[in-house]
């Protein structure tokens, strides 16, 4: 069973029920948006998290383990409870990607990971308890900056 | 908002399990001790604010990502088949 949704990136797109995720608390700064669809982007390895309420509210996400191979999800148990305490095989983890005007400064947010219970289709943005993971983790190395530092270049 | 006056070493309970103590007061800075179960997340308010700000920046996205593939030039593999949208069972 598929339904058509309006997306920011690709216009009208068919999605299956299992791609529809409810965020009971929304995302930080977007608390009133609860219904989203999780889509493959046409550009690997990115995903889109598309709001069903407003086509202009859409986030690009990446698997944090792609950005940092030793990423460890360290969050409060309550965060997992709010999405129904998924067993490891049902837990999906994403980092929201920010792409500024200069695309080479693309970064992902490892401090505020998005967690999804793929079977219950519930999601939440949590906050890492491990302070190693930064809000701006740069995905590309640039002169004067090590991508792995995740620090501001200036 | 409930406002309570506390002196150094005095405490506040929130529910049965969260205990906040005033550890030290120096000038305009107060040091608080927070004892809470591991299940409860405790963060500085600034962390919430900066994640909010980052989300607002993240939503200002270009819709054409085609140049991103060039930027990455195959450095980051497409691992998507491993997880989210594809049932491998």
mmCIF file of C-alpha atoms in Angstrom:
data_model
loop_
_atom_site.group_PDB
_atom_site.id
_atom_site.type_symbol
_atom_site.label_atom_id
_atom_site.label_comp_id
_atom_site.label_asym_id
_atom_site.label_seq_id
_atom_site.Cartn_x
_atom_site.Cartn_y
_atom_site.Cartn_z
ATOM 1 C CA UNK A 1 0.000 0.000 0.000
ATOM 2 C CA UNK A 2 1.477 3.308 -1.032
ATOM 3 C CA UNK A 3 0.291 6.868 -0.714
ATOM 4 C CA UNK A 4 1.471 10.034 -2.352
ATOM 5 C CA UNK A 5 3.127 12.721 -0.264
ATOM 6 C CA UNK A 6 4.416 16.162 -1.180
ATOM 7 C CA UNK A 7 8.160 16.531 -0.770
ATOM 8 C CA UNK A 8 10.467 19.502 -0.835
ATOM 9 C CA UNK A 9 13.061 17.749 -2.945
ATOM 10 C CA UNK A 10 11.144 15.602 -5.409
ATOM 11 C CA UNK A 11 7.567 16.896 -5.556
ATOM 12 C CA UNK A 12 4.906 14.211 -5.281
ATOM 13 C CA UNK A 13 6.396 10.891 -4.203
ATOM 14 C CA UNK A 14 4.806 7.529 -3.334
ATOM 15 C CA UNK A 15 5.681 6.185 0.106
ATOM 16 C CA UNK A 16 4.835 3.004 1.932
ATOM 17 C CA UNK A 17 3.293 2.911 5.360
ATOM 18 C CA UNK A 18 6.524 1.656 6.936
ATOM 19 C CA UNK A 19 8.251 4.882 5.859
ATOM 20 C CA UNK A 20 5.828 7.045 7.841
ATOM 21 C CA UNK A 21 7.212 7.972 11.251
ATOM 22 C CA UNK A 22 5.454 9.804 14.068
ATOM 23 C CA UNK A 23 7.516 12.144 16.243
ATOM 24 C CA UNK A 24 5.253 12.721 19.288
ATOM 25 C CA UNK A 25 7.453 15.597 20.482
ATOM 26 C CA UNK A 26 8.490 16.867 17.052
ATOM 27 C CA UNK A 27 12.093 17.960 16.607
ATOM 28 C CA UNK A 28 13.796 20.756 18.538
ATOM 29 C CA UNK A 29 12.558 24.022 17.093
ATOM 30 C CA UNK A 30 9.875 22.096 15.188
ATOM 31 C CA UNK A 31 7.845 20.810 18.096
ATOM 32 C CA UNK A 32 4.497 21.128 16.322
ATOM 33 C CA UNK A 33 5.468 18.866 13.397
ATOM 34 C CA UNK A 34 4.684 15.277 14.272
ATOM 35 C CA UNK A 35 4.232 13.311 11.050
ATOM 36 C CA UNK A 36 7.205 12.616 8.806
ATOM 37 C CA UNK A 37 8.237 10.304 6.022
ATOM 38 C CA UNK A 38 11.685 8.757 5.794
ATOM 39 C CA UNK A 39 12.951 8.651 2.222
ATOM 40 C CA UNK A 40 16.081 7.628 0.412
ATOM 41 C CA UNK A 41 17.597 10.677 -1.235
ATOM 42 C CA UNK A 42 18.682 10.422 -4.836
ATOM 43 C CA UNK A 43 22.157 11.222 -3.548
ATOM 44 C CA UNK A 44 23.634 8.474 -1.389
ATOM 45 C CA UNK A 45 24.331 8.186 1.489
ATOM 46 C CA UNK A 46 21.695 10.700 2.512
ATOM 47 C CA UNK A 47 18.100 10.303 3.606
ATOM 48 C CA UNK A 48 15.307 12.831 3.721
ATOM 49 C CA UNK A 49 13.079 13.305 6.744
ATOM 50 C CA UNK A 50 10.109 15.000 5.128
ATOM 51 C CA UNK A 51 7.289 16.605 7.138
ATOM 52 C CA UNK A 52 3.832 15.575 5.982
ATOM 53 C CA UNK A 53 2.348 18.804 7.368
ATOM 54 C CA UNK A 54 4.565 21.236 5.481
ATOM 55 C CA UNK A 55 6.527 20.290 2.382
ATOM 56 C CA UNK A 56 9.096 22.989 3.132
ATOM 57 C CA UNK A 57 10.020 21.325 6.409
ATOM 58 C CA UNK A 58 12.456 18.624 5.374
ATOM 59 C CA UNK A 59 15.780 17.523 6.760
ATOM 60 C CA UNK A 60 18.635 15.638 5.202
ATOM 61 C CA UNK A 61 20.013 12.929 7.432
ATOM 62 C CA UNK A 62 22.936 10.580 7.380
ATOM 63 C CA UNK A 63 23.808 7.439 9.272
ATOM 64 C CA UNK A 64 26.161 8.761 11.994
ATOM 65 C CA UNK A 65 28.312 5.641 11.724
ATOM 66 C CA UNK A 66 29.117 6.697 8.164
ATOM 67 C CA UNK A 67 30.322 10.071 9.469
ATOM 68 C CA UNK A 68 32.228 8.641 12.440
ATOM 69 C CA UNK A 69 32.966 4.957 12.430
ATOM 70 C CA UNK A 70 33.301 4.832 16.224
ATOM 71 C CA UNK A 71 30.135 6.791 16.965
ATOM 72 C CA UNK A 72 28.438 5.541 20.112
ATOM 73 C CA UNK A 73 24.814 6.325 20.815
ATOM 74 C CA UNK A 74 24.813 7.421 24.453
ATOM 75 C CA UNK A 75 21.403 8.790 25.397
ATOM 76 C CA UNK A 76 19.040 8.699 28.366
ATOM 77 C CA UNK A 77 16.865 5.630 28.738
ATOM 78 C CA UNK A 78 13.791 7.865 28.767
ATOM 79 C CA UNK A 79 14.563 8.895 25.185
ATOM 80 C CA UNK A 80 14.359 5.258 24.128
ATOM 81 C CA UNK A 81 11.212 4.741 26.205
ATOM 82 C CA UNK A 82 9.400 7.522 24.362
ATOM 83 C CA UNK A 83 9.818 5.580 21.112
ATOM 84 C CA UNK A 84 8.791 2.283 22.693
ATOM 85 C CA UNK A 85 12.188 0.919 23.856
ATOM 86 C CA UNK A 86 13.217 -0.659 20.557
ATOM 87 C CA UNK A 87 15.404 -3.783 20.551
ATOM 88 C CA UNK A 88 18.737 -3.045 18.832
ATOM 89 C CA UNK A 89 17.598 -4.465 15.487
ATOM 90 C CA UNK A 90 14.584 -2.124 15.401
ATOM 91 C CA UNK A 91 16.514 1.017 16.348
ATOM 92 C CA UNK A 92 17.557 3.382 13.582
ATOM 93 C CA UNK A 93 19.914 6.273 14.299
ATOM 94 C CA UNK A 94 20.425 9.328 12.119
ATOM 95 C CA UNK A 95 22.298 12.611 12.288
ATOM 96 C CA UNK A 96 20.660 15.688 10.749
ATOM 97 C CA UNK A 97 22.815 17.299 8.077
ATOM 98 C CA UNK A 98 23.320 21.040 7.679
ATOM 99 C CA UNK A 99 24.430 22.318 4.285
ATOM 100 C CA UNK A 100 25.473 25.978 4.360
ATOM 101 C CA UNK A 101 25.919 28.155 1.292
ATOM 102 C CA UNK A 102 29.406 26.804 0.808
ATOM 103 C CA UNK A 103 28.544 23.139 0.472
ATOM 104 C CA UNK A 104 32.049 22.131 1.427
ATOM 105 C CA UNK A 105 31.162 23.120 5.004
ATOM 106 C CA UNK A 106 28.523 20.400 5.170
ATOM 107 C CA UNK A 107 28.182 19.103 8.714
ATOM 108 C CA UNK A 108 26.039 16.707 10.664
ATOM 109 C CA UNK A 109 24.643 16.972 14.161
ATOM 110 C CA UNK A 110 26.026 14.164 16.296
ATOM 111 C CA UNK A 111 24.907 15.774 19.554
ATOM 112 C CA UNK A 112 21.212 15.660 18.680
ATOM 113 C CA UNK A 113 20.748 12.250 17.037
ATOM 114 C CA UNK A 114 17.378 11.262 15.616
ATOM 115 C CA UNK A 115 16.269 7.855 16.829
ATOM 116 C CA UNK A 116 13.508 5.792 15.229
ATOM 117 C CA UNK A 117 11.737 2.599 16.246
ATOM 118 C CA UNK A 118 11.271 1.152 12.789
ATOM 119 C CA UNK A 119 8.548 -1.301 13.798
ATOM 120 C CA UNK A 120 6.452 1.067 15.894
ATOM 121 C CA UNK A 121 7.331 3.895 13.500
ATOM 122 C CA UNK A 122 8.016 6.303 16.352
ATOM 123 C CA UNK A 123 10.802 8.851 16.336
ATOM 124 C CA UNK A 124 12.470 11.356 18.597
ATOM 125 C CA UNK A 125 15.407 13.714 18.570
ATOM 126 C CA UNK A 126 17.525 12.945 21.596
ATOM 127 C CA UNK A 127 20.584 14.588 23.075
ATOM 128 C CA UNK A 128 23.870 12.766 23.413
ATOM 129 C CA UNK A 129 25.160 12.398 26.960
ATOM 130 C CA UNK A 130 28.629 11.901 25.538
ATOM 131 C CA UNK A 131 30.071 15.370 25.038
ATOM 132 C CA UNK A 132 32.544 14.157 22.437
ATOM 133 C CA UNK A 133 29.776 14.407 19.836
ATOM 134 C CA UNK A 134 29.273 17.901 18.540
ATOM 135 C CA UNK A 135 26.407 19.756 16.937
ATOM 136 C CA UNK A 136 28.607 20.585 13.954
ATOM 137 C CA UNK A 137 30.638 17.625 12.879
ATOM 138 C CA UNK A 138 32.158 18.548 9.525
ATOM 139 C CA UNK A 139 31.912 15.786 6.944
ATOM 140 C CA UNK A 140 34.682 17.043 4.707
ATOM 141 C CA UNK A 141 38.227 17.938 5.475
ATOM 142 C CA UNK A 142 39.278 21.453 4.558
ATOM 143 C CA UNK A 143 42.503 23.296 4.882
ATOM 144 C CA UNK A 144 43.061 24.230 8.498
ATOM 145 C CA UNK A 145 40.403 21.882 9.699
ATOM 146 C CA UNK A 146 40.283 18.216 10.418
ATOM 147 C CA UNK A 147 36.866 16.793 9.604
ATOM 148 C CA UNK A 148 37.121 14.519 12.606
ATOM 149 C CA UNK A 149 37.551 17.407 15.014
ATOM 150 C CA UNK A 150 34.000 18.536 14.583
ATOM 151 C CA UNK A 151 35.052 21.981 15.682
ATOM 152 C CA UNK A 152 34.416 25.365 14.232
ATOM 153 C CA UNK A 153 37.123 26.217 11.714
ATOM 154 C CA UNK A 154 37.694 29.712 13.056
ATOM 155 C CA UNK B 1 6.921 29.361 37.871
ATOM 156 C CA UNK B 2 7.699 28.216 41.386
ATOM 157 C CA UNK B 3 10.495 30.244 42.943
ATOM 158 C CA UNK B 4 12.288 28.906 46.008
ATOM 159 C CA UNK B 5 15.056 30.518 48.052
ATOM 160 C CA UNK B 6 17.839 28.123 49.010
ATOM 161 C CA UNK B 7 21.143 28.518 50.809
ATOM 162 C CA UNK B 8 24.353 26.628 50.202
ATOM 163 C CA UNK B 9 23.927 22.917 50.951
ATOM 164 C CA UNK B 10 20.148 23.163 50.924
ATOM 165 C CA UNK B 11 18.281 20.934 48.524
ATOM 166 C CA UNK B 12 15.193 20.692 46.363
ATOM 167 C CA UNK B 13 13.427 17.483 45.431
ATOM 168 C CA UNK B 14 11.640 17.132 42.100
ATOM 169 C CA UNK B 15 9.375 14.139 42.336
ATOM 170 C CA UNK B 16 10.792 11.319 44.448
ATOM 171 C CA UNK B 17 14.015 10.791 42.600
ATOM 172 C CA UNK B 18 15.552 14.053 41.416
ATOM 173 C CA UNK B 19 17.539 15.976 43.969
ATOM 174 C CA UNK B 20 19.104 19.353 43.320
ATOM 175 C CA UNK B 21 21.529 20.850 45.787
ATOM 176 C CA UNK B 22 23.178 24.237 45.922
ATOM 177 C CA UNK B 23 26.868 23.362 46.108
ATOM 178 C CA UNK B 24 28.475 26.774 45.935
ATOM 179 C CA UNK B 25 27.561 30.400 45.367
ATOM 180 C CA UNK B 26 30.270 32.712 44.133
ATOM 181 C CA UNK B 27 29.398 36.162 42.804
ATOM 182 C CA UNK B 28 26.795 35.748 40.089
ATOM 183 C CA UNK B 29 27.512 32.071 39.631
ATOM 184 C CA UNK B 30 25.808 29.222 41.378
ATOM 185 C CA UNK B 31 27.061 25.651 41.275
ATOM 186 C CA UNK B 32 24.296 23.071 41.412
ATOM 187 C CA UNK B 33 24.536 19.375 42.114
ATOM 188 C CA UNK B 34 21.943 17.247 40.365
ATOM 189 C CA UNK B 35 21.271 13.682 41.410
ATOM 190 C CA UNK B 36 18.869 12.017 39.023
ATOM 191 C CA UNK B 37 18.276 8.467 37.844
ATOM 192 C CA UNK B 38 20.250 7.485 34.766
ATOM 193 C CA UNK B 39 16.965 7.328 32.850
ATOM 194 C CA UNK B 40 16.490 11.082 33.105
ATOM 195 C CA UNK B 41 18.457 13.327 30.797
ATOM 196 C CA UNK B 42 19.947 16.459 32.301
ATOM 197 C CA UNK B 43 21.376 19.094 29.986
ATOM 198 C CA UNK B 44 22.216 22.768 30.074
ATOM 199 C CA UNK B 45 19.445 24.799 28.474
ATOM 200 C CA UNK B 46 21.987 26.138 25.947
ATOM 201 C CA UNK B 47 22.292 22.653 24.464
ATOM 202 C CA UNK B 48 18.566 22.606 23.655
ATOM 203 C CA UNK B 49 18.818 26.118 22.242
ATOM 204 C CA UNK B 50 21.749 25.306 20.022
ATOM 205 C CA UNK B 51 20.168 22.106 18.706
ATOM 206 C CA UNK B 52 17.032 24.130 17.918
ATOM 207 C CA UNK B 53 19.159 26.676 16.066
ATOM 208 C CA UNK B 54 21.006 23.938 14.179
ATOM 209 C CA UNK B 55 17.700 22.325 13.116
ATOM 210 C CA UNK B 56 16.480 25.682 11.828
ATOM 211 C CA UNK B 57 19.697 26.049 9.851
ATOM 212 C CA UNK B 58 19.424 22.460 8.613
ATOM 213 C CA UNK B 59 15.950 23.011 7.190
ATOM 214 C CA UNK B 60 17.306 25.758 4.891
ATOM 215 C CA UNK B 61 18.500 23.169 2.450
ATOM 216 C CA UNK B 62 19.224 23.237 -1.198
ATOM 217 C CA UNK B 63 16.862 20.773 -2.876
ATOM 218 C CA UNK B 64 19.413 19.917 -5.519
ATOM 219 C CA UNK B 65 22.029 17.777 -3.879
ATOM 220 C CA UNK B 66 23.677 16.642 -7.069
ATOM 221 C CA UNK B 67 26.924 18.452 -6.335
ATOM 222 C CA UNK B 68 27.214 16.624 -3.035
ATOM 223 C CA UNK B 69 28.018 13.367 -4.768
ATOM 224 C CA UNK B 70 30.872 15.193 -6.498
ATOM 225 C CA UNK B 71 32.083 16.593 -3.198
ATOM 226 C CA UNK B 72 32.206 13.208 -1.606
ATOM 227 C CA UNK B 73 33.591 11.562 -4.686
ATOM 228 C CA UNK B 74 32.750 8.121 -3.424
ATOM 229 C CA UNK B 75 34.552 8.637 -0.116
ATOM 230 C CA UNK B 76 31.407 7.954 1.821
ATOM 231 C CA UNK B 77 29.865 4.693 0.696
ATOM 232 C CA UNK B 78 26.143 4.245 0.293
ATOM 233 C CA UNK B 79 25.330 2.086 3.276
ATOM 234 C CA UNK B 80 21.647 2.637 3.075
ATOM 235 C CA UNK B 81 20.889 -0.871 2.002
ATOM 236 C CA UNK B 82 22.005 -1.974 5.436
ATOM 237 C CA UNK B 83 19.331 -0.314 7.400
ATOM 238 C CA UNK B 84 16.501 2.090 7.276
ATOM 239 C CA UNK B 85 14.241 1.540 4.349
ATOM 240 C CA UNK B 86 15.047 -1.897 3.231
ATOM 241 C CA UNK B 87 13.887 -4.981 4.971
ATOM 242 C CA UNK B 88 16.455 -7.611 4.430
ATOM 243 C CA UNK B 89 14.471 -10.337 6.077
#
